[in-house]
Coordinates of C-alpha atoms in Angstrom, one line a residue:
Chain A
X1 CA 7.5 20.9 -3.7
X2 CA 7.5 23.0 -6.9
X3 CA 4.7 22.1 -9.3
X4 CA 5.3 21.4 -13.0
X5 CA 4.1 24.2 -15.2
X6 CA 2.5 23.9 -18.6
X7 CA 2.8 27.0 -20.8
X8 CA 3.4 29.1 -17.7
X9 CA 0.7 27.7 -15.5
X10 CA 0.9 25.0 -12.9
X11 CA -0.4 21.8 -14.4
X12 CA -3.7 20.5 -13.1
X13 CA -4.1 23.6 -11.0
X14 CA -0.9 22.9 -9.0
X15 CA -1.9 19.4 -7.9
X16 CA 0.9 17.4 -6.3
X17 CA 1.9 14.9 -7.3
X18 CA 0.6 14.8 -10.9
X19 CA -0.3 11.3 -12.0
X20 CA 1.1 10.4 -15.4
X21 CA 0.1 7.4 -17.5
X22 CA 2.4 6.1 -20.2
X23 CA 1.3 4.9 -23.7
X24 CA 3.5 2.2 -25.2
X25 CA 1.6 1.1 -28.4
X26 CA 3.6 0.3 -31.5
X27 CA 1.0 1.7 -33.9
X28 CA -1.4 4.5 -34.1
X29 CA -4.3 2.1 -33.7
X30 CA -2.8 0.4 -30.7
X31 CA -2.1 3.8 -29.1
X32 CA -5.6 5.0 -29.6
X33 CA -6.9 1.8 -28.0
X34 CA -4.6 2.5 -25.1
X35 CA -5.7 6.1 -24.9
X36 CA -9.2 5.0 -24.3
X37 CA -8.2 2.9 -21.3
X38 CA -5.9 5.7 -20.0
X39 CA -8.8 8.2 -20.3
X40 CA -10.9 6.0 -18.0
X41 CA -8.0 6.0 -15.4
X42 CA -8.1 9.8 -15.4
X43 CA -4.4 10.7 -15.0
X44 CA -3.3 14.4 -14.9
X45 CA -0.7 14.0 -17.7
X46 CA 0.0 11.3 -20.3
X47 CA 3.3 10.2 -21.6
X48 CA 3.8 8.9 -25.1
X49 CA 6.8 6.6 -25.0
X50 CA 7.6 7.1 -28.7
X51 CA 10.5 4.6 -28.6
X52 CA 7.8 1.9 -28.8
X53 CA 6.3 3.5 -32.0
X54 CA 7.0 1.7 -35.2
X55 CA 7.1 4.9 -37.3
X56 CA 9.3 6.9 -35.0
X57 CA 11.5 7.9 -37.9
X58 CA 8.6 9.6 -39.7
X59 CA 8.2 13.1 -38.2
X60 CA 4.9 13.6 -40.0
X61 CA 3.4 10.3 -38.7
X62 CA 4.6 11.1 -35.2
X63 CA 3.1 14.6 -35.2
X64 CA -0.2 13.3 -36.6
X65 CA -0.4 10.5 -34.1
X66 CA 0.4 12.9 -31.3
X67 CA -2.5 15.1 -32.4
X68 CA -4.8 12.1 -32.7
X69 CA -3.8 11.1 -29.1
X70 CA -4.5 14.7 -27.9
X71 CA -8.0 14.5 -29.4
X72 CA -8.5 11.1 -27.7
X73 CA -7.4 12.6 -24.3
X74 CA -8.8 16.1 -24.4
X75 CA -7.4 18.6 -21.9
X76 CA -4.6 16.3 -20.8
X77 CA -1.0 17.6 -21.3
X78 CA 1.2 15.3 -23.3
X79 CA 4.8 14.4 -22.2
X80 CA 6.6 13.3 -25.3
X81 CA 9.4 10.8 -24.5
X82 CA 11.9 8.8 -26.5
X83 CA 13.6 6.6 -23.9
X84 CA 16.9 5.4 -25.1
X85 CA 17.8 1.7 -25.0
X86 CA 20.7 2.6 -22.7
X87 CA 18.3 4.0 -20.2
X88 CA 15.6 1.3 -20.3
X89 CA 13.8 2.1 -23.6
X90 CA 13.3 0.2 -26.8
X91 CA 15.9 -0.3 -29.4
X92 CA 15.1 1.9 -32.4
X93 CA 16.5 1.8 -36.0
X94 CA 16.8 5.6 -36.3
X95 CA 19.8 7.9 -35.8
X96 CA 19.8 10.4 -32.9
X97 CA 19.8 13.2 -35.5
X98 CA 16.4 12.0 -36.8
X99 CA 15.1 11.7 -33.2
X100 CA 16.1 15.3 -32.6
X101 CA 14.3 16.4 -35.8
X102 CA 11.2 14.5 -34.6
X103 CA 11.4 16.3 -31.3
X104 CA 11.7 19.6 -33.1
X105 CA 8.7 18.8 -35.3
X106 CA 6.6 17.9 -32.3
X107 CA 7.5 21.1 -30.6
X108 CA 6.9 23.2 -33.7
X109 CA 3.5 21.7 -34.2
X110 CA 2.5 22.4 -30.6
X111 CA 1.8 18.6 -30.3
X112 CA 3.2 18.2 -26.8
X113 CA 3.3 20.3 -23.6
X114 CA 6.4 18.6 -22.3
X115 CA 9.3 16.7 -23.8
X116 CA 11.7 14.4 -22.0
X117 CA 15.3 14.2 -23.3
X118 CA 18.1 12.4 -21.5
X119 CA 21.0 14.3 -20.1
X120 CA 23.4 11.6 -21.4
X121 CA 22.7 12.6 -25.0
X122 CA 25.4 14.5 -26.9
X123 CA 25.5 18.2 -25.9
X124 CA 24.7 19.4 -29.5
X125 CA 21.5 17.3 -29.5
X126 CA 20.5 18.4 -26.0
X127 CA 21.0 22.0 -27.2
X128 CA 18.9 21.5 -30.3
X129 CA 16.0 20.0 -28.2
X130 CA 16.3 22.7 -25.6
X131 CA 16.1 25.4 -28.3
X132 CA 13.2 23.9 -30.2
X133 CA 11.2 23.3 -27.0
X134 CA 11.9 26.8 -25.7
X135 CA 11.0 28.5 -29.0
X136 CA 7.6 26.8 -29.0
X137 CA 6.8 27.1 -25.3
X138 CA 7.3 23.4 -24.6
X139 CA 8.7 22.4 -21.2
X140 CA 11.9 20.3 -21.1
X141 CA 12.2 17.4 -18.7
X142 CA 15.9 16.7 -18.5
X143 CA 16.2 13.1 -17.4
X144 CA 18.6 10.4 -16.0
X145 CA 17.7 6.7 -15.6
X146 CA 19.7 3.9 -14.1
X147 CA 18.0 0.4 -14.3
X148 CA 21.0 -1.3 -12.7
X149 CA 21.5 0.4 -9.4
X150 CA 21.2 3.5 -7.2
X151 CA 24.3 5.6 -7.4
X152 CA 25.5 7.3 -4.2
X153 CA 23.6 10.3 -2.9
X154 CA 26.2 12.8 -4.1
X155 CA 26.0 11.5 -7.7
X156 CA 22.2 11.7 -7.6
X157 CA 22.5 15.3 -6.4
X158 CA 24.9 16.0 -9.3
X159 CA 22.3 14.6 -11.8
X160 CA 19.6 16.8 -10.5
X161 CA 22.0 19.8 -10.8
X162 CA 23.1 18.8 -14.2
X163 CA 19.5 18.8 -15.5
X164 CA 19.2 22.4 -14.3
X165 CA 22.5 23.4 -15.9
X166 CA 21.4 21.9 -19.2
X167 CA 18.4 24.2 -19.2
X168 CA 15.8 21.7 -18.0
X169 CA 12.5 23.0 -16.8
X170 CA 12.1 19.8 -14.8
X171 CA 14.8 17.4 -13.5
X172 CA 14.0 13.7 -13.6
X173 CA 16.0 11.0 -11.8
X174 CA 14.8 7.3 -11.9
X175 CA 17.0 4.7 -10.4
X176 CA 16.8 1.0 -9.4
X177 CA 17.2 0.1 -5.7
X178 CA 19.0 -3.0 -4.5
X179 CA 18.0 -2.5 -0.9
X180 CA 15.6 -0.4 1.2
X181 CA 18.6 1.8 2.0
X182 CA 18.7 2.7 -1.7
X183 CA 15.2 4.0 -1.5
X184 CA 16.2 6.2 1.4
X185 CA 19.1 7.5 -0.7
X186 CA 16.8 8.5 -3.6
X187 CA 14.3 10.2 -1.3
X188 CA 17.1 12.0 0.6
X189 CA 18.7 13.2 -2.6
X190 CA 15.4 14.4 -3.9
X191 CA 14.6 16.3 -0.7
X192 CA 18.0 18.0 -0.8
X193 CA 17.7 18.9 -4.5
X194 CA 14.2 20.3 -3.9
X195 CA 15.7 22.7 -1.3
X196 CA 18.6 23.7 -3.6
X197 CA 17.2 23.9 -7.1
X198 CA 14.5 26.3 -8.4
X199 CA 12.9 23.8 -10.8
X200 CA 10.4 21.1 -10.1
X201 CA 11.7 17.5 -9.8
X202 CA 10.4 14.1 -10.7
X203 CA 12.1 11.1 -9.0
X204 CA 11.5 7.5 -8.2
X205 CA 13.1 4.4 -7.0
X206 CA 11.9 1.7 -9.4
X207 CA 10.8 -1.9 -8.9
X208 CA 8.8 -3.4 -6.1
X209 CA 11.4 -2.3 -3.5
X210 CA 11.0 1.3 -4.6
X211 CA 7.2 1.4 -4.6
X212 CA 7.1 3.6 -1.5
X213 CA 8.8 6.4 -3.5
X214 CA 6.0 6.4 -6.1
X215 CA 3.5 6.8 -3.2
X216 CA 5.2 9.1 -0.8
X217 CA 7.8 10.8 -3.1
X218 CA 5.7 14.0 -3.2
X219 CA 6.5 14.5 0.5
X220 CA 10.2 14.6 -0.5
X221 CA 10.0 16.9 -3.5
X222 CA 8.8 14.8 -6.4
X223 CA 6.1 16.6 -8.4
X224 CA 4.9 13.7 -10.6
X225 CA 4.4 9.9 -10.2
X226 CA 4.0 7.4 -13.1
X227 CA 1.2 4.9 -12.9
X228 CA -0.2 2.4 -15.3
X229 CA -3.2 3.4 -17.3
X230 CA -3.1 0.7 -19.9
X231 CA 0.4 -0.7 -20.0
X232 CA 3.5 -0.3 -17.7
X233 CA 6.5 1.4 -19.1
X234 CA 8.9 0.7 -16.3
X235 CA 9.3 -1.8 -13.4
X236 CA 7.3 -0.9 -10.3
X237 CA 4.6 1.2 -12.0
X238 CA 1.2 0.5 -10.4
X239 CA -2.3 0.9 -11.8
X240 CA -3.3 4.6 -11.5
X241 CA -6.3 3.9 -9.3
X242 CA -4.2 2.0 -6.7
X243 CA -1.5 4.7 -6.9
X244 CA -4.1 7.5 -6.3
X245 CA -5.6 5.7 -3.3
X246 CA -2.2 5.1 -1.8
X247 CA -1.2 8.7 -2.3
X248 CA -4.4 10.0 -0.9
X249 CA -4.2 7.8 2.2
X250 CA -0.6 8.9 2.8
X251 CA -1.5 12.6 2.3
X252 CA -4.4 12.3 4.7
X253 CA -2.2 10.7 7.3
X254 CA 0.3 13.5 6.9
X255 CA -2.2 16.4 7.0
X256 CA -4.8 14.8 9.2
Chain B
X1 CA 12.5 -7.2 10.1
X2 CA 12.6 -9.2 13.3
X3 CA 9.2 -9.9 14.8
X4 CA 8.4 -9.2 18.5
X5 CA 8.1 -12.4 20.5
X6 CA 5.7 -13.1 23.3
X7 CA 6.8 -15.8 25.7
X8 CA 9.1 -17.3 23.0
X9 CA 6.7 -17.1 20.1
X10 CA 6.4 -14.4 17.4
X11 CA 3.4 -12.3 18.4
X12 CA 0.3 -12.6 16.1
X13 CA 2.0 -15.4 14.2
X14 CA 4.9 -13.1 13.1
X15 CA 2.7 -10.5 11.5
X16 CA 4.6 -7.3 10.6
X17 CA 4.0 -4.7 11.7
X18 CA 2.0 -5.4 14.8
X19 CA -0.7 -2.8 15.4
X20 CA -0.8 -1.6 19.0
X21 CA -3.6 0.5 20.5
X22 CA -3.0 2.5 23.7
X23 CA -5.4 2.7 26.7
X24 CA -5.2 6.0 28.5
X25 CA -8.1 6.0 31.0
X26 CA -7.7 7.4 34.5
X27 CA -9.9 4.8 36.3
X28 CA -10.6 1.1 35.9
X29 CA -14.1 2.0 34.7
X30 CA -12.8 4.4 32.0
X31 CA -10.2 1.8 30.9
X32 CA -12.8 -0.9 30.6
X33 CA -14.9 1.4 28.4
X34 CA -11.9 2.1 26.3
X35 CA -11.1 -1.6 26.0
X36 CA -14.5 -2.2 24.5
X37 CA -13.8 0.4 21.7
X38 CA -10.3 -1.0 21.3
X39 CA -11.6 -4.5 20.9
X40 CA -13.7 -3.4 18.0
X41 CA -10.6 -1.9 16.3
X42 CA -8.9 -5.3 16.5
X43 CA -5.3 -4.4 17.2
X44 CA -2.6 -7.1 17.6
X45 CA -1.4 -5.7 21.0
X46 CA -2.7 -3.2 23.4
X47 CA -0.7 -0.8 25.6
X48 CA -1.8 0.3 29.0
X49 CA -0.3 3.7 29.6
X50 CA -0.4 3.4 33.3
X51 CA 0.9 6.9 33.9
X52 CA -2.6 8.1 33.1
X53 CA -4.0 5.8 35.9
X54 CA -5.1 7.4 39.1
X55 CA -4.1 4.5 41.3
X56 CA -0.6 3.9 39.8
X57 CA 0.9 3.8 43.3
X58 CA -1.3 0.9 44.4
X59 CA 0.3 -2.3 43.0
X60 CA -2.7 -4.4 43.9
X61 CA -5.1 -2.1 42.0
X62 CA -2.8 -2.0 39.0
X63 CA -2.5 -5.8 38.8
X64 CA -6.2 -6.3 39.2
X65 CA -7.0 -3.7 36.6
X66 CA -4.5 -5.3 34.2
X67 CA -6.2 -8.6 34.7
X68 CA -9.6 -7.1 34.1
X69 CA -8.3 -5.5 30.9
X70 CA -7.0 -8.9 29.8
X71 CA -10.4 -10.4 30.3
X72 CA -11.9 -7.6 28.3
X73 CA -9.4 -8.1 25.4
X74 CA -9.0 -11.9 25.4
X75 CA -6.0 -13.2 23.5
X76 CA -4.4 -9.8 23.1
X77 CA -0.9 -9.3 24.5
X78 CA -0.6 -6.4 26.9
X79 CA 2.3 -3.9 26.8
X80 CA 2.5 -2.3 30.2
X81 CA 4.0 1.2 30.0
X82 CA 4.6 4.0 32.5
X83 CA 5.7 6.9 30.3
X84 CA 7.6 9.5 32.3
X85 CA 6.7 13.2 32.1
X86 CA 10.2 13.9 30.8
X87 CA 9.5 11.6 27.8
X88 CA 5.9 12.8 27.0
X89 CA 3.9 11.0 29.7
X90 CA 1.7 12.3 32.5
X91 CA 3.0 13.7 35.8
X92 CA 2.6 11.2 38.6
X93 CA 2.7 11.6 42.4
X94 CA 4.7 8.4 43.0
X95 CA 8.4 7.7 43.5
X96 CA 10.4 5.8 40.9
X97 CA 11.0 3.1 43.5
X98 CA 7.2 2.6 43.8
X99 CA 6.9 2.5 40.0
X100 CA 9.5 -0.3 39.9
X101 CA 7.7 -2.2 42.6
X102 CA 4.5 -1.9 40.5
X103 CA 6.3 -3.2 37.4
X104 CA 7.7 -6.1 39.5
X105 CA 4.2 -6.9 40.7
X106 CA 2.8 -6.9 37.2
X107 CA 5.5 -9.2 36.0
X108 CA 5.2 -11.6 39.0
X109 CA 1.4 -11.8 38.4
X110 CA 1.9 -12.6 34.7
X111 CA -0.4 -9.6 34.1
X112 CA 1.5 -8.3 31.0
X113 CA 3.4 -9.9 28.1
X114 CA 5.6 -6.9 27.6
X115 CA 6.8 -4.0 29.7
X116 CA 8.2 -0.7 28.4
X117 CA 10.8 1.0 30.6
X118 CA 12.8 4.1 29.5
X119 CA 16.6 3.8 29.1
X120 CA 16.9 7.2 30.8
X121 CA 15.9 5.8 34.1
X122 CA 18.6 5.2 36.8
X123 CA 20.6 2.0 36.1
X124 CA 19.5 0.3 39.4
X125 CA 15.9 0.7 38.5
X126 CA 16.4 -0.5 34.9
X127 CA 18.2 -3.5 36.4
X128 CA 15.4 -4.2 38.8
X129 CA 12.8 -4.1 35.9
X130 CA 15.0 -6.2 33.7
X131 CA 15.4 -8.9 36.4
X132 CA 11.7 -9.0 37.3
X133 CA 10.6 -9.2 33.7
X134 CA 13.1 -11.9 32.8
X135 CA 12.3 -13.9 35.9
X136 CA 8.7 -14.1 34.8
X137 CA 9.1 -14.4 31.1
X138 CA 7.9 -10.9 30.3
X139 CA 9.6 -9.1 27.4
X140 CA 11.3 -5.8 28.0
X141 CA 10.9 -2.9 25.6
X142 CA 13.7 -0.5 26.4
X143 CA 12.7 2.9 25.1
X144 CA 13.8 6.4 24.2
X145 CA 11.5 9.3 23.4
X146 CA 12.2 12.8 22.3
X147 CA 9.2 15.1 21.8
X148 CA 11.3 18.2 20.9
X149 CA 13.4 17.1 18.0
X150 CA 15.1 14.3 16.0
X151 CA 18.7 13.9 17.2
X152 CA 21.4 13.1 14.5
X153 CA 21.4 9.7 13.0
X154 CA 24.5 8.6 15.0
X155 CA 22.7 9.5 18.3
X156 CA 19.6 7.5 17.2
X157 CA 21.9 4.6 16.4
X158 CA 23.4 4.8 19.9
X159 CA 20.0 4.8 21.4
X160 CA 19.0 1.5 19.6
X161 CA 22.4 0.0 20.7
X162 CA 21.9 1.2 24.3
X163 CA 18.5 -0.6 24.5
X164 CA 20.3 -3.8 23.5
X165 CA 23.1 -3.2 26.1
X166 CA 20.6 -2.7 28.8
X167 CA 19.1 -6.1 28.1
X168 CA 16.1 -5.0 26.2
X169 CA 14.2 -7.6 24.2
X170 CA 12.9 -4.8 22.0
X171 CA 14.5 -1.4 21.3
X172 CA 12.0 1.5 20.9
X173 CA 12.9 5.0 19.6
X174 CA 10.3 7.7 19.1
X175 CA 11.3 11.2 18.0
X176 CA 9.7 14.4 16.8
X177 CA 10.6 15.6 13.3
X178 CA 11.0 19.3 12.4
X179 CA 11.4 18.6 8.7
X180 CA 10.8 15.8 6.2
X181 CA 14.6 15.3 6.4
X182 CA 14.2 14.3 10.0
X183 CA 11.8 11.5 8.9
X184 CA 14.5 10.2 6.6
X185 CA 17.0 10.3 9.5
X186 CA 14.7 8.2 11.7
X187 CA 14.0 5.6 8.9
X188 CA 17.6 5.4 8.0
X189 CA 18.7 4.9 11.6
X190 CA 16.1 2.2 12.0
X191 CA 17.2 0.4 8.9
X192 CA 20.8 0.4 10.0
X193 CA 19.9 -0.7 13.5
X194 CA 17.8 -3.5 12.1
X195 CA 20.9 -4.8 10.2
X196 CA 23.2 -4.4 13.2
X197 CA 21.2 -5.6 16.2
X198 CA 19.7 -9.0 16.9
X199 CA 16.6 -7.7 18.6
X200 CA 13.3 -6.4 17.1
X201 CA 12.8 -2.6 16.9
X202 CA 10.0 -0.2 17.2
X203 CA 10.5 3.3 15.8
X204 CA 8.5 6.2 14.7
X205 CA 8.8 9.8 13.7
X206 CA 5.9 11.5 15.5
X207 CA 3.3 14.2 14.6
X208 CA 1.7 14.8 11.2
X209 CA 5.1 15.2 9.5
X210 CA 6.2 11.8 10.6
X211 CA 3.0 9.9 9.6
X212 CA 4.8 8.1 6.8
X213 CA 7.0 6.3 9.4
X214 CA 3.9 4.9 11.1
X215 CA 2.7 3.5 7.7
X216 CA 5.9 2.4 6.0
X217 CA 8.3 2.0 9.0
X218 CA 7.9 -1.8 8.7
X219 CA 9.8 -1.7 5.5
X220 CA 12.8 -0.1 7.3
X221 CA 12.8 -2.4 10.3
X222 CA 10.1 -1.3 12.7
X223 CA 8.1 -4.2 14.0
X224 CA 5.1 -2.4 15.6
X225 CA 3.1 0.7 14.8
X226 CA 0.8 2.5 17.3
X227 CA -2.7 3.5 16.2
X228 CA -5.7 4.9 18.0
X229 CA -8.3 2.4 19.3
X230 CA -10.1 4.8 21.6
X231 CA -7.8 7.6 22.6
X232 CA -4.5 8.8 21.2
X233 CA -1.4 8.6 23.5
X234 CA 1.1 10.5 21.3
X235 CA 1.0 13.1 18.5
X236 CA 0.4 11.6 15.0
X237 CA -1.3 8.4 16.1
X238 CA -4.0 7.6 13.5
X239 CA -7.1 5.4 14.0
X240 CA -6.2 1.8 13.7
X241 CA -8.5 1.2 10.8
X242 CA -6.9 3.9 8.7
X243 CA -3.5 2.8 9.7
X244 CA -4.2 -0.8 8.7
X245 CA -5.5 0.3 5.3
X246 CA -2.5 2.5 4.6
X247 CA -0.1 -0.2 5.7
X248 CA -1.9 -2.8 3.5
X249 CA -1.8 -0.6 0.4
X250 CA 1.9 0.1 1.0
X251 CA 2.6 -3.5 1.4
X252 CA 0.7 -4.5 -1.7
X253 CA 2.5 -1.9 -3.7
X254 CA 5.9 -3.2 -2.5
X255 CA 5.1 -6.9 -3.0
X256 CA 2.8 -6.6 -6.0

């Protein structure tokens, strides 16, 4: 499993998987309250799901809030994410052009270590986010989400490859299972992609049915698992403490 | 997941997976000492690996020892197993004909609830064990083990089907992984067999690499997981207490 790097160094000393807690507050105040709870849960990375943020259209407010969150969570890398409504995020009243400007401002200010941008976005926007992030040493997580179903294994493989082709530093695939077989499909696609691609991967099968992928995905090539610090951002996310225990027990069983 | 039945009723009230501890002592005294340790670990079933027993050729000694073990582990169903050297068991100085007579004596005495007999045995012996076990209401676990490798998924599927064709009440497949992909192959074959066959299954991917299958196999159709009460009988078996914790955490994550 390839670890995720932050400014050229493996995050958290190369720990696998990284545990990442999302922040989903609508205001700076709500976010800072969440950050306090997240700090207690001691994740390795925190994700700001900025599609929940009321002032998403205001680049200055976004950068300042990101900096305030960094001060509240000292030493923790920030993954900056606008999840689109089409891929399970909140509806926002802001054009994609503005979103890209906000991403660029966050990168230019050094206000995030990683940004997540969806591969389904128009190529010119992906290109702009890729250039802004590269220029400022920010890692790009190129992502694909499907909250309806788990596409066939070949399609999942193509999504991982596409993330690499688009210049992603990390490829992320999150899909919804309808059966335990779908969980196997996601784990199998992840394992194959980890053998074929030279970038780290993040993958999960969502919902209760997919819980195993959040716990044991690291054994199949996933470098990061999302857990709840204060509020869940996707179905199936478990409290960080529970997630950590389950991962450690699995790891011990595999290496014992 | 179909539960394993004992004399017509789901074992342990239908609990899934059952936890089974092996006994591997060479003498009655050693076995009774092991039984005391196993009792403390509180499994749902115990397996007597009779290929380790010095007096395997003496049907009377075997039946009496089985009865003594039952008294030492009151209420726990006994899975009676002679594992052949070809499938990872101990070398024994007894003909297969004698082994079959011992199985028949154990069934006739009602000294076991389940017997494990390998599908690779000559058909006439399998038939004799099947008839003796059926006549006395003992369940037959028809098993396949491969300590060298994990055959392709289609071959694993054929092994599960073969167990059913031979009259098995339970089909067991235990194989050694050489990669994490082999663990996926075993889980996937188990899941498919659980959807296609009308009998309960036991499966595992052995060794450290396969540990996940012992913890999460129940989610893919395996009704029983082996854990160490006193002594391990196969590579990758974990202490029952650890196994139970890992299974409960996984189950909670999946149903939470």
